Amino acid sequence: MLCCSEDDIALAQYGSSNSGRMKTLYRQGLKHRYGSLMQIISGVHFNFSFPESFWDALFGKQDEKTRQNAKSEAYFGLIRNYYRFGWLIPYFFGASPAICSSFLQGKETKLPFEKVGGTLYLPKATSLRLSDLGYTNSAQSALKIGFNGLEQYLEGLNQAIHTPSQDFAKIGVKVDGEYRQLNDYVLQIENELYAPIRPKRVARSGEKPSEALSRGGVEYIEVRSLDVNPFSPIGITAEQIRFLDLFLTWCALKDSEPMDNCELECWRENWNKVIVDGRQVGLQLQIGCHGEVLDSQSWVKRVFADLREIAKHMDSAHGGNEYAAVCDKLEAWNENPELSISGQLLAKTKELGGLGKVGCELGKEYRQKNLLTNIKRIRLK
């Protein structure tokens, strides 16, 4: 997480058209609601869909409408399982165990931060970007948006963009002739829903995301809980993508019972535990609302027993053993969580005396590699 003052951060400008001005005003609203600092936090959005051959194998031949409904239902099953087990992503790939101390800027926190140089960190944290200090909207915790099907999801989303917020009303919509936000609802627009995963369909011109979903059902899903990987010059590695192939396929194939609000809150609590204390060996996670608990490492072993079966089929289809190798590597990380990305990054931060120094060192390294690559390309020409 980068730090600077609120006044140093310029709003994105999208031109003078009506749609462009609305996009800028939306971000003006975000600034007033959460502060400009939140808008400099970056993550990786990973869009994922299955080919028609996958659905043919799963459902057999279907007419267009039946296939559309079946795909939407299956994608929502995937989403529910993602809420149940998606904490695996920050567990392995979280890359924000530390923040610049100025990032808090007077915010109160009960988290027991430790300090190195100008950096605050939690010893076992994985992804503070996903915590209440990151890209979040605490007002959304009261929303009851369900994931048991397209109709329920759209109904909850529609209610959210029409639910007034007392806190946001205090900001004002138009003050002294200047707009401060699009409206004073909990969500200004649908995209303000900060979910770790979203059902999606490519929208037509002028069409809202919910209208696109209502028209054609779920076309793909958007995974939103990946931190930018600082150890990759492009922010994500092929190994991470292969894991997502395995994990999201498993989420689609695994039984996925309907999820009530109690279970959803339980799994959200598990996510929070992994986000702030995920590398703690023996971290206890609750299974549903029934009081049963299991430590995170044992959970990982259960899941990977299934992932290895999927890896066999993917390696057979593609040739080689790259998917099995990903399982090998991540199971070793599970045995020693300090090998995970957050563990590596925190060790580097302590070694160099601060997160900013790590960023500068990696930036110089990637710049040099890119310069050498460009020189080689020029010579080849």
XYZ file of C-alpha atoms in Angstrom:
381
model
C 0.000 0.000 0.000
C 1.395 3.347 -1.045
C 1.102 6.374 1.231
C 0.735 10.075 0.548
C -1.546 12.920 1.593
C -5.179 13.127 0.506
C -4.514 16.352 -1.408
C -1.772 14.744 -3.516
C -4.176 12.264 -5.091
C -5.952 13.520 -8.212
C -9.332 12.170 -9.235
C -9.465 10.263 -12.505
C -10.839 12.420 -15.321
C -12.973 10.843 -18.056
C -13.722 13.805 -20.282
C -16.654 16.203 -20.631
C -19.295 13.781 -21.906
C -22.188 12.936 -19.609
C -20.872 9.419 -18.975
C -17.344 10.721 -18.414
C -18.502 13.363 -15.945
C -20.570 10.748 -14.106
C -17.522 8.472 -13.737
C -15.494 11.319 -12.250
C -18.350 12.325 -9.930
C -18.655 8.728 -8.769
C -15.008 8.860 -7.711
C -15.608 12.237 -6.108
C -18.214 10.446 -4.021
C -15.738 7.719 -3.132
C -13.287 10.387 -2.006
C -15.847 11.997 0.316
C -17.066 8.638 1.603
C -13.785 6.814 2.202
C -10.962 9.263 1.493
C -8.660 9.512 -1.517
C -6.114 7.105 -0.061
C -8.442 4.185 -0.600
C -8.416 4.869 -4.339
C -4.674 4.237 -4.635
C -4.997 0.659 -3.336
C -4.516 -1.783 -6.211
C -5.545 -5.379 -6.685
C -5.825 -7.876 -9.529
C -9.261 -8.602 -11.003
C -9.318 -12.040 -12.583
C -12.125 -12.830 -15.030
C -12.917 -16.513 -15.464
C -15.393 -18.557 -17.486
C -15.790 -22.145 -18.646
C -15.943 -23.177 -22.322
C -19.147 -24.631 -23.731
C -17.454 -28.042 -23.827
C -17.335 -27.942 -20.010
C -21.071 -27.317 -19.798
C -21.750 -30.002 -22.427
C -19.851 -32.529 -20.313
C -21.646 -31.401 -17.158
C -25.213 -31.041 -18.449
C -25.367 -32.708 -21.857
C -27.034 -30.982 -24.800
C -29.548 -28.262 -23.854
C -31.578 -25.616 -25.624
C -30.348 -22.034 -25.296
C -32.661 -20.914 -22.467
C -32.130 -24.080 -20.413
C -28.355 -23.773 -20.851
C -28.436 -20.107 -19.821
C -30.293 -20.926 -16.599
C -28.095 -23.943 -15.856
C -24.912 -21.904 -16.285
C -26.192 -19.133 -14.011
C -27.143 -21.651 -11.351
C -23.743 -23.349 -11.595
C -21.857 -20.047 -11.398
C -23.772 -19.102 -8.253
C -22.882 -22.491 -6.808
C -19.255 -21.620 -7.578
C -19.685 -18.231 -5.872
C -21.089 -19.808 -2.705
C -18.168 -22.223 -2.528
C -15.817 -19.317 -3.142
C -17.221 -17.590 -0.067
C -16.729 -20.816 1.865
C -13.157 -21.520 0.769
C -11.871 -18.452 -1.082
C -9.804 -17.468 1.958
C -7.250 -19.811 0.375
C -6.378 -16.980 -2.016
C -5.210 -14.451 0.613
C -3.741 -17.361 2.586
C -1.371 -18.239 -0.255
C -1.219 -15.078 -2.340
C -1.970 -12.190 0.029
C 0.706 -9.534 -0.474
C -0.206 -6.796 1.986
C 0.858 -7.853 5.496
C 2.190 -4.317 6.072
C 1.233 -0.688 5.400
C 2.972 2.666 5.565
C 2.299 4.200 8.986
C 0.996 7.398 7.402
C -1.748 5.387 5.727
C -3.748 5.362 8.947
C -3.675 9.192 9.162
C -5.402 9.345 12.521
C -7.718 6.353 11.972
C -8.350 4.322 15.091
C -7.539 0.640 14.921
C -7.514 -2.167 17.455
C -5.060 -4.202 15.402
C -1.784 -4.885 17.299
C 0.605 -3.413 14.757
C 4.357 -3.705 15.079
C 6.735 -1.289 13.362
C 9.875 -1.342 11.237
C 11.042 2.005 9.936
C 7.955 3.830 8.708
C 6.073 0.584 8.117
C 3.363 -0.967 10.285
C 2.798 -4.695 10.052
C 0.979 -7.600 11.675
C 3.334 -10.572 12.187
C 0.983 -13.156 10.680
C -1.176 -10.988 8.365
C -1.720 -11.911 4.719
C -3.819 -9.228 3.003
C -4.586 -6.011 4.862
C -5.886 -4.715 1.524
C -8.939 -6.903 2.153
C -9.364 -5.749 5.767
C -11.324 -2.788 7.103
C -8.205 -0.695 6.444
C -8.348 -1.509 2.748
C -10.858 -1.196 -0.051
C -13.997 -1.759 1.979
C -17.341 -0.208 2.748
C -18.408 -0.902 6.338
C -21.949 0.274 5.538
C -22.253 -2.737 3.237
C -22.025 -5.155 6.159
C -25.713 -4.487 6.835
C -26.719 -5.423 3.299
C -28.214 -8.875 2.891
C -27.325 -9.703 -0.684
C -27.770 -13.438 -1.188
C -26.034 -15.737 -3.656
C -28.542 -18.566 -3.904
C -29.527 -17.619 -7.424
C -29.671 -14.839 -9.963
C -33.078 -13.542 -8.891
C -32.108 -13.278 -5.224
C -28.813 -11.575 -6.080
C -30.422 -8.995 -8.377
C -33.144 -8.269 -5.831
C -30.548 -7.631 -3.112
C -28.393 -5.487 -5.398
C -31.366 -3.391 -6.477
C -32.317 -2.827 -2.857
C -28.752 -1.768 -2.003
C -28.633 0.994 -4.617
C -31.915 2.363 -3.252
C -31.117 2.145 0.476
C -30.383 5.585 2.013
C -27.334 5.930 4.259
C -27.488 8.292 7.215
C -23.707 8.649 7.219
C -23.459 9.449 3.517
C -26.405 11.829 3.740
C -24.297 13.980 6.080
C -21.822 14.530 3.227
C -24.541 16.061 1.098
C -25.187 15.384 -2.567
C -24.977 18.951 -3.873
C -23.365 21.569 -1.605
C -22.889 25.218 -2.588
C -23.699 24.348 -6.175
C -21.094 21.560 -6.394
C -21.882 17.855 -6.482
C -20.083 15.763 -3.868
C -21.463 12.350 -4.806
C -23.965 10.788 -7.170
C -26.460 10.149 -4.345
C -26.544 9.342 -0.642
C -27.458 5.662 -0.924
C -25.315 2.884 0.554
C -24.131 2.213 -3.006
C -23.900 5.088 -5.472
C -23.861 2.568 -8.312
C -23.718 -1.220 -8.515
C -19.925 -1.288 -8.948
C -19.513 0.106 -5.433
C -20.367 -3.325 -4.047
C -16.956 -4.456 -2.789
C -17.482 -8.204 -2.998
C -14.563 -10.667 -3.254
C -16.256 -12.228 -6.291
C -18.982 -11.050 -8.667
C -21.230 -12.669 -11.271
C -20.793 -10.825 -14.570
C -22.012 -10.503 -18.153
C -20.622 -8.221 -20.831
C -23.019 -5.263 -20.892
C -24.337 -3.586 -23.983
C -23.923 0.141 -24.488
C -25.839 2.032 -21.789
C -26.737 -1.177 -19.934
C -26.171 -1.537 -16.176
C -24.386 -4.685 -14.941
C -27.596 -5.932 -13.290
C -29.554 -5.344 -16.501
C -27.019 -7.386 -18.455
C -27.315 -10.248 -15.945
C -31.098 -10.100 -16.031
C -31.072 -10.191 -19.827
C -28.671 -13.059 -20.416
C -27.681 -14.674 -17.136
C -24.160 -15.125 -15.765
C -21.487 -15.238 -18.476
C -18.363 -15.241 -16.308
C -17.192 -14.463 -12.798
C -14.792 -11.784 -11.586
C -12.394 -12.745 -8.786
C -11.462 -9.609 -6.839
C -9.436 -10.852 -3.856
C -5.992 -11.133 -5.454
C -3.357 -8.702 -4.222
C -0.823 -7.460 -6.759
C 2.089 -9.892 -6.511
C 5.202 -7.755 -5.870
C 7.468 -10.618 -6.906
C 6.107 -10.614 -10.454
C 6.809 -7.745 -12.868
C 3.217 -8.012 -14.120
C 1.557 -8.554 -10.718
C 0.554 -12.202 -11.139
C 2.331 -15.435 -12.052
C 1.452 -18.405 -14.244
C 1.438 -20.565 -11.106
C -1.223 -18.362 -9.514
C -3.361 -18.599 -12.635
C -3.045 -22.377 -12.689
C -4.147 -22.514 -9.068
C -7.173 -20.386 -9.928
C -7.965 -22.778 -12.791
C -7.931 -25.663 -10.330
C -9.700 -23.925 -7.484
C -12.513 -22.319 -9.482
C -13.175 -25.565 -11.340
C -13.383 -27.330 -7.984
C -15.761 -24.654 -6.679
C -18.032 -25.302 -9.669
C -17.950 -29.085 -9.376
C -18.237 -29.390 -5.593
C -21.701 -29.658 -4.063
C -22.854 -26.188 -3.061
C -25.877 -26.033 -0.809
C -27.869 -22.776 -0.500
C -26.269 -20.327 1.915
C -28.234 -18.358 4.519
C -27.067 -15.138 6.165
C -25.773 -17.002 9.220
C -23.463 -19.187 7.150
C -22.364 -16.246 4.999
C -21.364 -14.266 8.089
C -19.513 -17.283 9.447
C -17.412 -17.573 6.320
C -16.793 -13.830 6.244
C -15.401 -14.169 9.760
C -13.073 -16.919 8.530
C -11.858 -14.602 5.771
C -11.162 -11.882 8.348
C -9.163 -14.291 10.496
C -7.013 -15.342 7.539
C -6.548 -11.730 6.409
C -5.104 -10.520 9.733
C -3.629 -13.752 11.164
C -3.528 -16.241 8.305
C 0.056 -17.443 8.687
C -0.550 -18.469 12.290
C -0.098 -22.229 12.426
C -3.177 -23.870 13.925
C -5.512 -20.936 13.143
C -9.023 -22.150 13.953
C -11.777 -21.654 11.400
C -15.445 -22.353 12.046
C -17.324 -24.695 9.741
C -20.752 -23.210 9.079
C -22.960 -22.059 11.961
C -22.866 -25.311 13.913
C -19.847 -24.682 16.132
C -17.484 -27.211 14.519
C -13.950 -25.883 14.005
C -10.946 -27.023 12.010
C -7.493 -25.494 11.708
C -6.648 -23.808 8.415
C -3.854 -26.189 7.490
C -6.121 -29.217 7.863
C -8.727 -27.468 5.711
C -6.091 -26.932 3.015
C -5.173 -30.620 3.043
C -8.823 -31.586 2.577
C -9.264 -29.240 -0.365
C -5.992 -30.220 -2.042
C -6.943 -33.884 -2.004
C -9.654 -32.894 -4.496
C -7.531 -30.343 -6.366
C -4.943 -33.016 -7.137
C -7.595 -35.095 -8.910
C -8.519 -32.115 -11.071
C -4.809 -31.415 -11.672
C -4.383 -34.920 -13.111
C -7.061 -34.257 -15.721
C -5.733 -30.793 -16.592
C -2.168 -32.058 -16.934
C -3.428 -34.929 -19.090
C -5.272 -32.479 -21.338
C -2.398 -29.989 -21.629
C 0.566 -32.326 -21.337
C 3.250 -32.027 -18.686
C 2.756 -31.799 -14.911
C 2.457 -28.050 -14.290
C -0.846 -28.282 -12.404
C 0.459 -31.049 -10.150
C 3.585 -28.947 -9.551
C 1.433 -26.050 -8.354
C -0.213 -28.380 -5.851
C 3.209 -29.552 -4.668
C 4.441 -26.008 -4.159
C 1.379 -24.703 -2.353
C 1.157 -27.731 -0.086
C 4.758 -26.994 0.932
C 3.654 -23.415 1.663
C 0.836 -24.828 3.779
C 3.371 -26.781 5.841
C 5.393 -23.584 6.292
C 3.176 -20.505 5.738
C 6.196 -18.197 5.899
C 6.970 -19.389 2.352
C 3.763 -17.726 1.124
C 3.879 -14.372 -0.664
C 2.946 -12.410 2.466
C 5.617 -14.269 4.440
C 8.270 -13.563 1.815
C 7.261 -9.894 1.570
C 7.275 -9.318 5.318
C 10.703 -10.947 5.639
C 11.991 -8.666 2.876
C 10.412 -5.637 4.561
C 12.150 -6.385 7.852
C 15.451 -7.087 6.083
C 15.482 -3.774 4.201
C 13.914 -1.682 6.960
C 10.579 -0.752 5.432
C 8.003 -1.454 2.737
C 8.999 1.553 0.634
C 12.555 0.268 0.350
C 11.257 -3.089 -0.859
C 9.186 -1.361 -3.524
C 12.137 0.710 -4.707
C 14.428 -2.313 -4.897
C 11.920 -4.389 -6.856
C 11.086 -1.450 -9.112
C 14.732 -0.993 -10.048
C 15.082 -4.729 -10.664
C 12.070 -4.856 -13.014
C 13.158 -1.697 -14.811
C 16.562 -3.165 -15.498
C 15.064 -6.443 -16.756
C 12.699 -4.583 -19.085
C 15.510 -2.438 -20.452
C 17.596 -5.536 -21.187
C 14.601 -7.230 -22.829
C 13.988 -4.217 -25.059
C 17.659 -4.071 -26.027
C 17.563 -7.750 -27.056
C 14.443 -7.146 -29.152
C 16.072 -4.215 -30.925
C 19.151 -6.321 -31.727
C 17.002 -9.157 -33.087
C 15.345 -6.723 -35.475
